[in-house]
CSV table of C-alpha atoms in Angstrom, one decimal:
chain,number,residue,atom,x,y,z
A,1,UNK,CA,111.3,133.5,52.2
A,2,UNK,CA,112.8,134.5,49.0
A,3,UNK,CA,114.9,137.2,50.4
A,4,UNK,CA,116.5,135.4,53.2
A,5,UNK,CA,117.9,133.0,50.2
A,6,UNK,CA,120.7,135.0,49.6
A,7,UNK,CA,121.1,135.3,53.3
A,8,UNK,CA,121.5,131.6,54.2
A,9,UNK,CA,123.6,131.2,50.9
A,10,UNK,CA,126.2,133.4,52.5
A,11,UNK,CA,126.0,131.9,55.5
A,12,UNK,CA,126.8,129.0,54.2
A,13,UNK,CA,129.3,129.6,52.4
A,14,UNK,CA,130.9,131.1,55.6
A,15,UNK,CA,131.5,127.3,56.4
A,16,UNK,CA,132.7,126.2,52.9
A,17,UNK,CA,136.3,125.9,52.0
A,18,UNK,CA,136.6,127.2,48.7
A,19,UNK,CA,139.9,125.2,48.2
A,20,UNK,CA,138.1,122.0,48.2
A,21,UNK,CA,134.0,122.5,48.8
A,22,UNK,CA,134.3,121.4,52.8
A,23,UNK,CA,132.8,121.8,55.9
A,24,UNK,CA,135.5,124.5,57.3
A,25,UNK,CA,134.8,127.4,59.9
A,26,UNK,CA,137.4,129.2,59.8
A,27,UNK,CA,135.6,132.3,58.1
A,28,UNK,CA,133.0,132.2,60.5
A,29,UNK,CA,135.8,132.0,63.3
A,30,UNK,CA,138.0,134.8,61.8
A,31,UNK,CA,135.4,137.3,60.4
A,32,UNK,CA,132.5,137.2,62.9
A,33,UNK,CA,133.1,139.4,66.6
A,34,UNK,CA,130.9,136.8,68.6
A,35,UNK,CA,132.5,133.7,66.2
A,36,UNK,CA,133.3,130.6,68.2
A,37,UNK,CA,133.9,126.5,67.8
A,38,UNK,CA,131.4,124.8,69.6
A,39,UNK,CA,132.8,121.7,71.4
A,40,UNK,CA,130.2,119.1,72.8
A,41,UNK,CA,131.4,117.0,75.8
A,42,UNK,CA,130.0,113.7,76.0
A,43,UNK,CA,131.3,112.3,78.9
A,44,UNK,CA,131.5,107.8,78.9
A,45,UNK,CA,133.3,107.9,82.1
A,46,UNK,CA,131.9,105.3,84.2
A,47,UNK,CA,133.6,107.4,87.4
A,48,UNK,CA,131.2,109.8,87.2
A,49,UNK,CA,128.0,108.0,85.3
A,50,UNK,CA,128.3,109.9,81.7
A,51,UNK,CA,127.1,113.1,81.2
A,52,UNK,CA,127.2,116.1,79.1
A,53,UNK,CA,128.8,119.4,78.7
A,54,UNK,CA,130.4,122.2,75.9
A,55,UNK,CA,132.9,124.4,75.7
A,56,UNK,CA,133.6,127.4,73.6
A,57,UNK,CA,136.7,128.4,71.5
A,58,UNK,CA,137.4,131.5,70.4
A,59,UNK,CA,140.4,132.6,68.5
A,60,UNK,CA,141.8,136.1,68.5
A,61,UNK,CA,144.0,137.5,65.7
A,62,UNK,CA,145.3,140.7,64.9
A,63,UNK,CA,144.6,142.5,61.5
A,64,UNK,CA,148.4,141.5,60.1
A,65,UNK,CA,147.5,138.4,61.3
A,66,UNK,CA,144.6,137.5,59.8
A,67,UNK,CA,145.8,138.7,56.5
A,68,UNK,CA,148.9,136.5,56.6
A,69,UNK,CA,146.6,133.7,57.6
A,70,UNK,CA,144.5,134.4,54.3
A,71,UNK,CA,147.3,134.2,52.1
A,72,UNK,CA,148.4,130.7,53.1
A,73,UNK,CA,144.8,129.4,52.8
A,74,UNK,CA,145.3,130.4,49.3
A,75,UNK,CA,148.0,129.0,48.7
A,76,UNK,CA,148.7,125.8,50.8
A,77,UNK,CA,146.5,122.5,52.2
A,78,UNK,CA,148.6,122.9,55.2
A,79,UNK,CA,147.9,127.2,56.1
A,80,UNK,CA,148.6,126.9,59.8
A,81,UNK,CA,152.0,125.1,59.8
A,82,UNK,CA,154.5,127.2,61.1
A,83,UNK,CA,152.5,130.7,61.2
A,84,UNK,CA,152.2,132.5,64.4
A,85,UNK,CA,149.6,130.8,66.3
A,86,UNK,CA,146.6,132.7,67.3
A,87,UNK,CA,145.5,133.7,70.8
A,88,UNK,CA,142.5,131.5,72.5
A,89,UNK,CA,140.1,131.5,74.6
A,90,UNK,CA,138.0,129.1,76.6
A,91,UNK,CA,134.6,128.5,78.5
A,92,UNK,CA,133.4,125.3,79.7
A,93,UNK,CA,130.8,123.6,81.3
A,94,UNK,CA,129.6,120.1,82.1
A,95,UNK,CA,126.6,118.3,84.2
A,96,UNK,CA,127.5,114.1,84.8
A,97,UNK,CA,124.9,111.6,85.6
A,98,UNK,CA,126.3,111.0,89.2
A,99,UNK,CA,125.4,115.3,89.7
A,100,UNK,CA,129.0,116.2,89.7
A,101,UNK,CA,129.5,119.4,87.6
A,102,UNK,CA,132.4,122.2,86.5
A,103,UNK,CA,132.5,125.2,85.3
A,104,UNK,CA,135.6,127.1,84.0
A,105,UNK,CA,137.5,129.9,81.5
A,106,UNK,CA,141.1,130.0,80.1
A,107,UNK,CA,143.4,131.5,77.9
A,108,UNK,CA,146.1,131.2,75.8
A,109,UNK,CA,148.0,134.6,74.5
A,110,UNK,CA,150.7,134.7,72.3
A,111,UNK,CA,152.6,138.0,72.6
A,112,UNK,CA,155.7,139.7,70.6
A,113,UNK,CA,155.6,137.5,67.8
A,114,UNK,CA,155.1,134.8,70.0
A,115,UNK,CA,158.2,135.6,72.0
A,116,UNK,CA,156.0,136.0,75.4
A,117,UNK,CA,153.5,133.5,76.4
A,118,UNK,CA,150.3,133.0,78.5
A,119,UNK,CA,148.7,130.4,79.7
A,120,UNK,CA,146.0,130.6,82.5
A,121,UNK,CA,143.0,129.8,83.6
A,122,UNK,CA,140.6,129.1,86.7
A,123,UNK,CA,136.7,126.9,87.5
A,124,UNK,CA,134.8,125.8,90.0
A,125,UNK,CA,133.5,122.2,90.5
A,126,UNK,CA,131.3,120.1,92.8
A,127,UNK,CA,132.5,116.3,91.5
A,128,UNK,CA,131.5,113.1,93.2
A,129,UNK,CA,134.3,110.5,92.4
A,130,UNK,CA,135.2,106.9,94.3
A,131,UNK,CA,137.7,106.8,95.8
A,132,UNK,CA,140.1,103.7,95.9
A,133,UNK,CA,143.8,104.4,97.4
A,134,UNK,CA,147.0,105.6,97.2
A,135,UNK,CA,149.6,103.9,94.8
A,136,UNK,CA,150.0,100.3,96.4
A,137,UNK,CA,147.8,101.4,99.2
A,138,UNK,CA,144.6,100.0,98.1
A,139,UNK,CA,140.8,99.6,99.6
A,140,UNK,CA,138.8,96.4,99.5
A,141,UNK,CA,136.7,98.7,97.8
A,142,UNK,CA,136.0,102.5,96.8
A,143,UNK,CA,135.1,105.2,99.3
A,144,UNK,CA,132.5,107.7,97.5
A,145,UNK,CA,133.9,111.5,97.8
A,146,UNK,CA,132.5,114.5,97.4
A,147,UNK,CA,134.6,117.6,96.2
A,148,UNK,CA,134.0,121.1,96.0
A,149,UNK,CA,136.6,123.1,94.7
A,150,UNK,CA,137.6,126.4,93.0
A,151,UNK,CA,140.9,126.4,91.2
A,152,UNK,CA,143.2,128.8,89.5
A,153,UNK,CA,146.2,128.2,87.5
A,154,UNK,CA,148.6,130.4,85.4
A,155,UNK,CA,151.9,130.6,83.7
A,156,UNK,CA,154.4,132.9,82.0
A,157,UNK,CA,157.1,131.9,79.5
A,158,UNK,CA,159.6,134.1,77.6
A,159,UNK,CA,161.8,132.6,74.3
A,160,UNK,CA,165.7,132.8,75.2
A,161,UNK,CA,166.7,134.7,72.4
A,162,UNK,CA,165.5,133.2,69.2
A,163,UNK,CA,165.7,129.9,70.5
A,164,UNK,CA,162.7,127.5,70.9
A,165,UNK,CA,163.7,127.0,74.5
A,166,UNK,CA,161.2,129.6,77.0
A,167,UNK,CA,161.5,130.3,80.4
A,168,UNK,CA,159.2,131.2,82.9
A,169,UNK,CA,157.2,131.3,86.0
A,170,UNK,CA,154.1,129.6,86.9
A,171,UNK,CA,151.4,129.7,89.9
A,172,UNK,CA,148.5,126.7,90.9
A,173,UNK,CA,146.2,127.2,93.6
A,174,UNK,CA,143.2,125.2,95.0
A,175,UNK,CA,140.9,125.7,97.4
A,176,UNK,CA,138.7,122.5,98.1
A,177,UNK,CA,136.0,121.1,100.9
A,178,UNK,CA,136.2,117.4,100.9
A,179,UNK,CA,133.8,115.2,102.5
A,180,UNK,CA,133.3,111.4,101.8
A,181,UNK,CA,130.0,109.3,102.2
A,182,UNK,CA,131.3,106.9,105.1
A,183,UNK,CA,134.2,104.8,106.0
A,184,UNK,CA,132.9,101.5,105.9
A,185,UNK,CA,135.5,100.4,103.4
A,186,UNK,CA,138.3,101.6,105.1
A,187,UNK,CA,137.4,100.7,108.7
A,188,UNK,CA,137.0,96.6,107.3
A,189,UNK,CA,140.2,96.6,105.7
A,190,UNK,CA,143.1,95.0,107.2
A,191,UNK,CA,145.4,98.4,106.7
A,192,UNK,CA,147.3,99.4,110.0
A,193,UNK,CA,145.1,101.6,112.1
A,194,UNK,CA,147.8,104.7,111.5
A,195,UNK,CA,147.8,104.4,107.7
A,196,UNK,CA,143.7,104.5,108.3
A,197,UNK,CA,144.0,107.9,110.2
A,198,UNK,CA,146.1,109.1,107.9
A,199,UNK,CA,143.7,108.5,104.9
A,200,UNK,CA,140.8,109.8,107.3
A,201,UNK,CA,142.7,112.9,107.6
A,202,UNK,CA,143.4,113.0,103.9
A,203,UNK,CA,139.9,112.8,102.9
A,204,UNK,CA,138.5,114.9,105.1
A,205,UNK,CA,139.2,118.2,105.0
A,206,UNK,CA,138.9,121.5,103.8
A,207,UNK,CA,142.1,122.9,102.9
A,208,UNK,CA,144.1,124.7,100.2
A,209,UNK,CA,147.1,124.1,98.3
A,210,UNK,CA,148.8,127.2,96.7
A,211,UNK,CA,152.3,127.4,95.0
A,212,UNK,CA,154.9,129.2,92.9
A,213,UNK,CA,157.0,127.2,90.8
A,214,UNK,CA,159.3,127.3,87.5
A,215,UNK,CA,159.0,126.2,84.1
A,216,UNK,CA,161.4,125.6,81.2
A,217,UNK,CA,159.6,124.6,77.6
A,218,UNK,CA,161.6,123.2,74.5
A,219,UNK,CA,159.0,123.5,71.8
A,220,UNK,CA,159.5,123.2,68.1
A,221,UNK,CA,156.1,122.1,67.6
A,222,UNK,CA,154.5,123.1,63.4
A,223,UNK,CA,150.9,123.6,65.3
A,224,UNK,CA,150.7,124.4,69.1
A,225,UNK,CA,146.6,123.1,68.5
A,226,UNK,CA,146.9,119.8,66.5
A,227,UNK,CA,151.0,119.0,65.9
A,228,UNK,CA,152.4,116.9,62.7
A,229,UNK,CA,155.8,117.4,63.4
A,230,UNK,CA,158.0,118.9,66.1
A,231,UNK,CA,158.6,118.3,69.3
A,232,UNK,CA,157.5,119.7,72.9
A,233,UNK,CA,159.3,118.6,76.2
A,234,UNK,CA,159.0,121.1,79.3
A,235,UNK,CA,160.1,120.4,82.9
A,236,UNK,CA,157.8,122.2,85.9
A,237,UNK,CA,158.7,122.5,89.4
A,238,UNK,CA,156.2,124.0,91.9
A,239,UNK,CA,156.8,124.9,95.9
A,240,UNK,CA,153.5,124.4,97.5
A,241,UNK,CA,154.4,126.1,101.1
A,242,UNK,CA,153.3,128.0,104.0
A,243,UNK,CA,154.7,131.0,103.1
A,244,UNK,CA,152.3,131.7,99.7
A,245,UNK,CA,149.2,130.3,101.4
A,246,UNK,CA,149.4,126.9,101.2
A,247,UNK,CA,147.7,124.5,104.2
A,248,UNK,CA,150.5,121.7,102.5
A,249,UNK,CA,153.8,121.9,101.9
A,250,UNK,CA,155.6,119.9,99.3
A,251,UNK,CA,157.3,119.9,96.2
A,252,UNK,CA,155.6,118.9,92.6
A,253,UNK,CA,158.0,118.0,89.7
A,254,UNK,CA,156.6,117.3,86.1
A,255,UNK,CA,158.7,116.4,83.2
A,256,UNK,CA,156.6,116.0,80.1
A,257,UNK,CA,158.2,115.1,76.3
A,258,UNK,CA,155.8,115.0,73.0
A,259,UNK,CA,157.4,114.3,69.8
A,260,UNK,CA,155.3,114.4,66.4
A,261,UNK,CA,157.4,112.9,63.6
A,262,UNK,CA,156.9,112.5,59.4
A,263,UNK,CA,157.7,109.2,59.0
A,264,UNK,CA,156.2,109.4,54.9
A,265,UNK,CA,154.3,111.2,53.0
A,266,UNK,CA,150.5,109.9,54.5
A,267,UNK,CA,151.4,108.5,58.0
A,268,UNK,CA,152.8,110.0,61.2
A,269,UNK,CA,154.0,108.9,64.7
A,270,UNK,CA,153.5,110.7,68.1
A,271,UNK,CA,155.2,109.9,71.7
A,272,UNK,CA,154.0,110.7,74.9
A,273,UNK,CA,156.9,110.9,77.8
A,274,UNK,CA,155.0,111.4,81.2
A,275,UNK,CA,156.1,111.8,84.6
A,276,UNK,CA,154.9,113.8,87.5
A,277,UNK,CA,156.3,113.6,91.2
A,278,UNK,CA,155.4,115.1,94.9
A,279,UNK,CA,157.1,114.4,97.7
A,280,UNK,CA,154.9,114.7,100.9
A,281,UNK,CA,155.5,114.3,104.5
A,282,UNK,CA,151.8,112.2,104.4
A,283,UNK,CA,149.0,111.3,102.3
A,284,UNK,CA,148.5,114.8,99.5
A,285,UNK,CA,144.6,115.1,99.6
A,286,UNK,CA,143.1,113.2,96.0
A,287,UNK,CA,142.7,116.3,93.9
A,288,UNK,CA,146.6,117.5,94.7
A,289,UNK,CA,147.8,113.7,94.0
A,290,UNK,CA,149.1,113.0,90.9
A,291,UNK,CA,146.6,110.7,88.6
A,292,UNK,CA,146.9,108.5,85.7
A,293,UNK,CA,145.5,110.7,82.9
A,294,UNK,CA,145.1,108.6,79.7
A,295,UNK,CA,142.5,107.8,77.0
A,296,UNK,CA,140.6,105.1,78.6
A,297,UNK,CA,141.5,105.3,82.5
A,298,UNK,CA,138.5,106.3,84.3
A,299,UNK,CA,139.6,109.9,86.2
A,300,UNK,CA,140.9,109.7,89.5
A,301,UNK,CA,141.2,106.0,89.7
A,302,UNK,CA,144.9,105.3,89.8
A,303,UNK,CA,146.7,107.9,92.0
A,304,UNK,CA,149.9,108.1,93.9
A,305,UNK,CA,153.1,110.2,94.7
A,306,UNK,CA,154.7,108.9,91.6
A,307,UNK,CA,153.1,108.5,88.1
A,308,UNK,CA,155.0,107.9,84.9
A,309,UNK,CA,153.4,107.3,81.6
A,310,UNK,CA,154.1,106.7,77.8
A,311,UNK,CA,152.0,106.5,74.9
A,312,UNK,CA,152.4,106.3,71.1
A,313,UNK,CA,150.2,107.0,68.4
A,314,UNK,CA,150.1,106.0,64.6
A,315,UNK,CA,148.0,108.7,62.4
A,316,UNK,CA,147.0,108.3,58.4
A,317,UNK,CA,146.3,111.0,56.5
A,318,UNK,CA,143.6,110.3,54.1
A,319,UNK,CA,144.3,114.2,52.5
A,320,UNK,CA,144.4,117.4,54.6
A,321,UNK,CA,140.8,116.9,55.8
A,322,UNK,CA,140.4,113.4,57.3
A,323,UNK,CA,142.6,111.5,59.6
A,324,UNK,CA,142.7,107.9,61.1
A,325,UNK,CA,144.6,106.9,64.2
A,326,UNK,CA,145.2,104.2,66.8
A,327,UNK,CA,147.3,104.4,70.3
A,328,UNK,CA,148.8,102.0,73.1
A,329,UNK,CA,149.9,103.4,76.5
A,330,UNK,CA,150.9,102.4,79.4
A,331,UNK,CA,151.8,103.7,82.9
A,332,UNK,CA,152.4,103.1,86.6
A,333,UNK,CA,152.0,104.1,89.8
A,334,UNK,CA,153.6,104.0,93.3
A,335,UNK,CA,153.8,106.3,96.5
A,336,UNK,CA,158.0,105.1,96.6
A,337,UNK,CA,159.8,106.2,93.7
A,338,UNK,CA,161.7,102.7,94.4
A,339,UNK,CA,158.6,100.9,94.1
A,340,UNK,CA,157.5,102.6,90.6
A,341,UNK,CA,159.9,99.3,88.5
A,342,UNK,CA,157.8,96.6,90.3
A,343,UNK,CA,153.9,98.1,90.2
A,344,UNK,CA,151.9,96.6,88.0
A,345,UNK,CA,151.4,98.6,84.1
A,346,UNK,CA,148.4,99.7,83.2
A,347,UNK,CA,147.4,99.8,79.7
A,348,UNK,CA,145.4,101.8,77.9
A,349,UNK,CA,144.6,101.2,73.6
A,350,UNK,CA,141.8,102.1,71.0
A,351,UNK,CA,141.5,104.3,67.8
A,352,UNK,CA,140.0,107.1,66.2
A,353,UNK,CA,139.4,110.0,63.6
A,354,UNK,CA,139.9,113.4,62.9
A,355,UNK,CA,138.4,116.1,60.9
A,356,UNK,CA,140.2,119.6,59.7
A,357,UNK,CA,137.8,121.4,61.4
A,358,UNK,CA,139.3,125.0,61.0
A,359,UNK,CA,142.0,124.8,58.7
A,360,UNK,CA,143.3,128.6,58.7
A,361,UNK,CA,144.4,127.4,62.3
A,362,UNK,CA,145.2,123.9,61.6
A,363,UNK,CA,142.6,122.8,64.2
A,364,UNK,CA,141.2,119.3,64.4
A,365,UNK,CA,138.4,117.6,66.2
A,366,UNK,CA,137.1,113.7,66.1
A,367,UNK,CA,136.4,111.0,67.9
A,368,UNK,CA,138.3,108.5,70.0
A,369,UNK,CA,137.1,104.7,71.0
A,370,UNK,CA,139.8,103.7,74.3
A,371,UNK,CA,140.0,100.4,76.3
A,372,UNK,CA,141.5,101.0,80.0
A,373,UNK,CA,142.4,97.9,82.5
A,374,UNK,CA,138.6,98.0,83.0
A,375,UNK,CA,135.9,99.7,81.0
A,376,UNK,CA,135.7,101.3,77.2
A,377,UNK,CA,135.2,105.0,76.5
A,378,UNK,CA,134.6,107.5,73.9
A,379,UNK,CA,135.7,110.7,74.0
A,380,UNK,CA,135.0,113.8,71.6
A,381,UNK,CA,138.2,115.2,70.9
A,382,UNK,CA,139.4,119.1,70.2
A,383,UNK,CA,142.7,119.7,69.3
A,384,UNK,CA,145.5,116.9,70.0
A,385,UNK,CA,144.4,114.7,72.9
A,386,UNK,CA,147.8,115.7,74.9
């Protein structure tokens, strides 16, 4: 017992900050080959019954990295802001109450002195959601839907000089079985007989949707993990066609804009610009229609051709370790872009905290409390929640 003391004493003090006597791992993460964050998934989500799940992050840094990392610990509160962030990688699994499940890896490489970079990764899921409509096309009430699917997803950016605008290309495939409980609700609704069909045929299915797009990323972001300041807008546009293995063809657009600002010493603002776009010739199948995505919204409940979203968030630092936060978003849907001005907003509020978790990378983790058009959820965030 008495010599494993000074054992457990340096393990503990692997998780110590010597800068101010906290909880930190980013010794462990850094100096240990098998060293990882452990993220719990608690999932609230009333669309799939709770459940459970973790994932796994795990930072990679070159020796000239690590060292220049070490000396801003010493030296600064703040040691990831505008260092060369670190590679990451990703595993993930979760289990829900309503026995939908996922499993899936990434990874996030930052090349040439972060002139190149890498995002990609790929999972396979058997989720059990209700369905409920299309934009203004709305059931009397949900359709349950089973969906197996496999999934990959990758893209490559380069920096234009020494700019912070990158170019690049990206790819997104899915290949899913769909299969839904019955049609009861849909055959008693009073929705013409073709746009029944045409949800039928939507619904089930087992089809793939594979395409090749471009992106363009203005980032001037102080932390690519958990931001303070900077700003991140990127445009994506991907050709889902015939010709690259697709069973759909149609066109996905995605403008995105986050801005972090400094508005004093202790308390920050972040903006969320959203809007995602497909143009199909019919109903897209659910998992290839864009969705409201926001704290609070329960997944897969609001979809449709169009989607446009904003959000704002208030942060207060109370020093480098703890943070407090609150939000308000709102968003719409429509499957006419003309229609997107009169559909009904949907808002989305709550608050939260965050703890420095890994300072030498500037990575956070905490807890946020959301309130949807319908139900109240918690969710265990890592990193920033967009």
């Amino acid at each position: 017992m008495f010599a494993a003391t000074p054992y457990a004493t340096a393990a503990g003090d692997m998780f110590i900050d010597p800068l101010d006597g906290m909880f930190d791992a980013s010794r462990y993460l850094s100096e240990n080959a098998y060293g990882f964050l452990p993220v719990p998934i608690i999932i609230t989500d009333p669309a799939v019954e709770g459940g459970a799940g973790m994932v796994g992050v795990f930072f990679h840094e070159s020796e000239e990295d690590k060292e220049e990392r070490l000396k801003a610990m010493q030296s600064s509160e703040r040691a990831a802001s505008h260092l060369l962030p670190p590679s990451a990688s990703f595993l993930a699994a979760a289990y829900t109450g309503n026995d939908s499940w996922f499993a899936g890896a990434g990874h996030m490489a930052f090349w040439d002195k972060g002139n190149i970079r890498y995002t990609g990764g790929g999972g396979h899921g058997d989720v059990n959601l209700a369905f409920y409509g299309f934009g203004e096309v709305q059931l009397p009430s949900p359709i349950e839907l089973n969906t197996r699917a496999s999934g990959v997803f990758q893209s490559l950016r380069m920096r234009v000089k020494e700019s912070p605008l990158f170019l690049g290309v990206l790819q997104r495939a899915i290949s899913a079985e769909m299969q839904p409980s019955r049609f009861d609700a849909l055959d008693d609704s009073t929705l013409p007989d073709d746009i029944k069909q045409q949800i039928k045929n939507a619904l089930t299915v087992e089809t793939k949707t594979s395409g090749l797009g471009l992106v363009a990323e203005y980032d001037t972001r102080d932390n690519v993990f958990s931001p303070k300041e900077g700003y991140l807008y990127s445009l994506k546009w991907v050709r889902f066609d015939d010709a690259v293995g697709s069973d759909v063809d149609y066109n996905l657009t995605i403008l995105e804009g986050l801005n972090y600002w400094r508005l004093k010493e202790d308390w920050r603002m972040g903006l969320k610009l959203y809007s995602e776009n497909v143009n199909p010739s019919g109903f897209l199948p659910p998992f290839a229609t864009p969705t409201m995505i926001s704290r609070g919204i329960p997944a897969g409940r609001y979809q449709g051709n169009h989607v446009q979203q904003s959000e704002v968030e208030m942060q207060y630092e109370m020093g480098f370790r703890w943070e407090l936060l609150a939000f308000l978003g709102a968003g719409r849907i429509a499957n006419d872009l003309d229609d997107i001005g009169s559909s009904n907003s949907l808002i989305n509020k709550g608050a939260g905290f965050r703890y420095h978790v890994a300072r030498r990378y500037g990575f956070f983790m905490g807890l946020d409390l959301a309130r949807g058009p319908e139900d109240t959820v918690w969710y265990i965030q890592a990193g920033s929640a967009w």
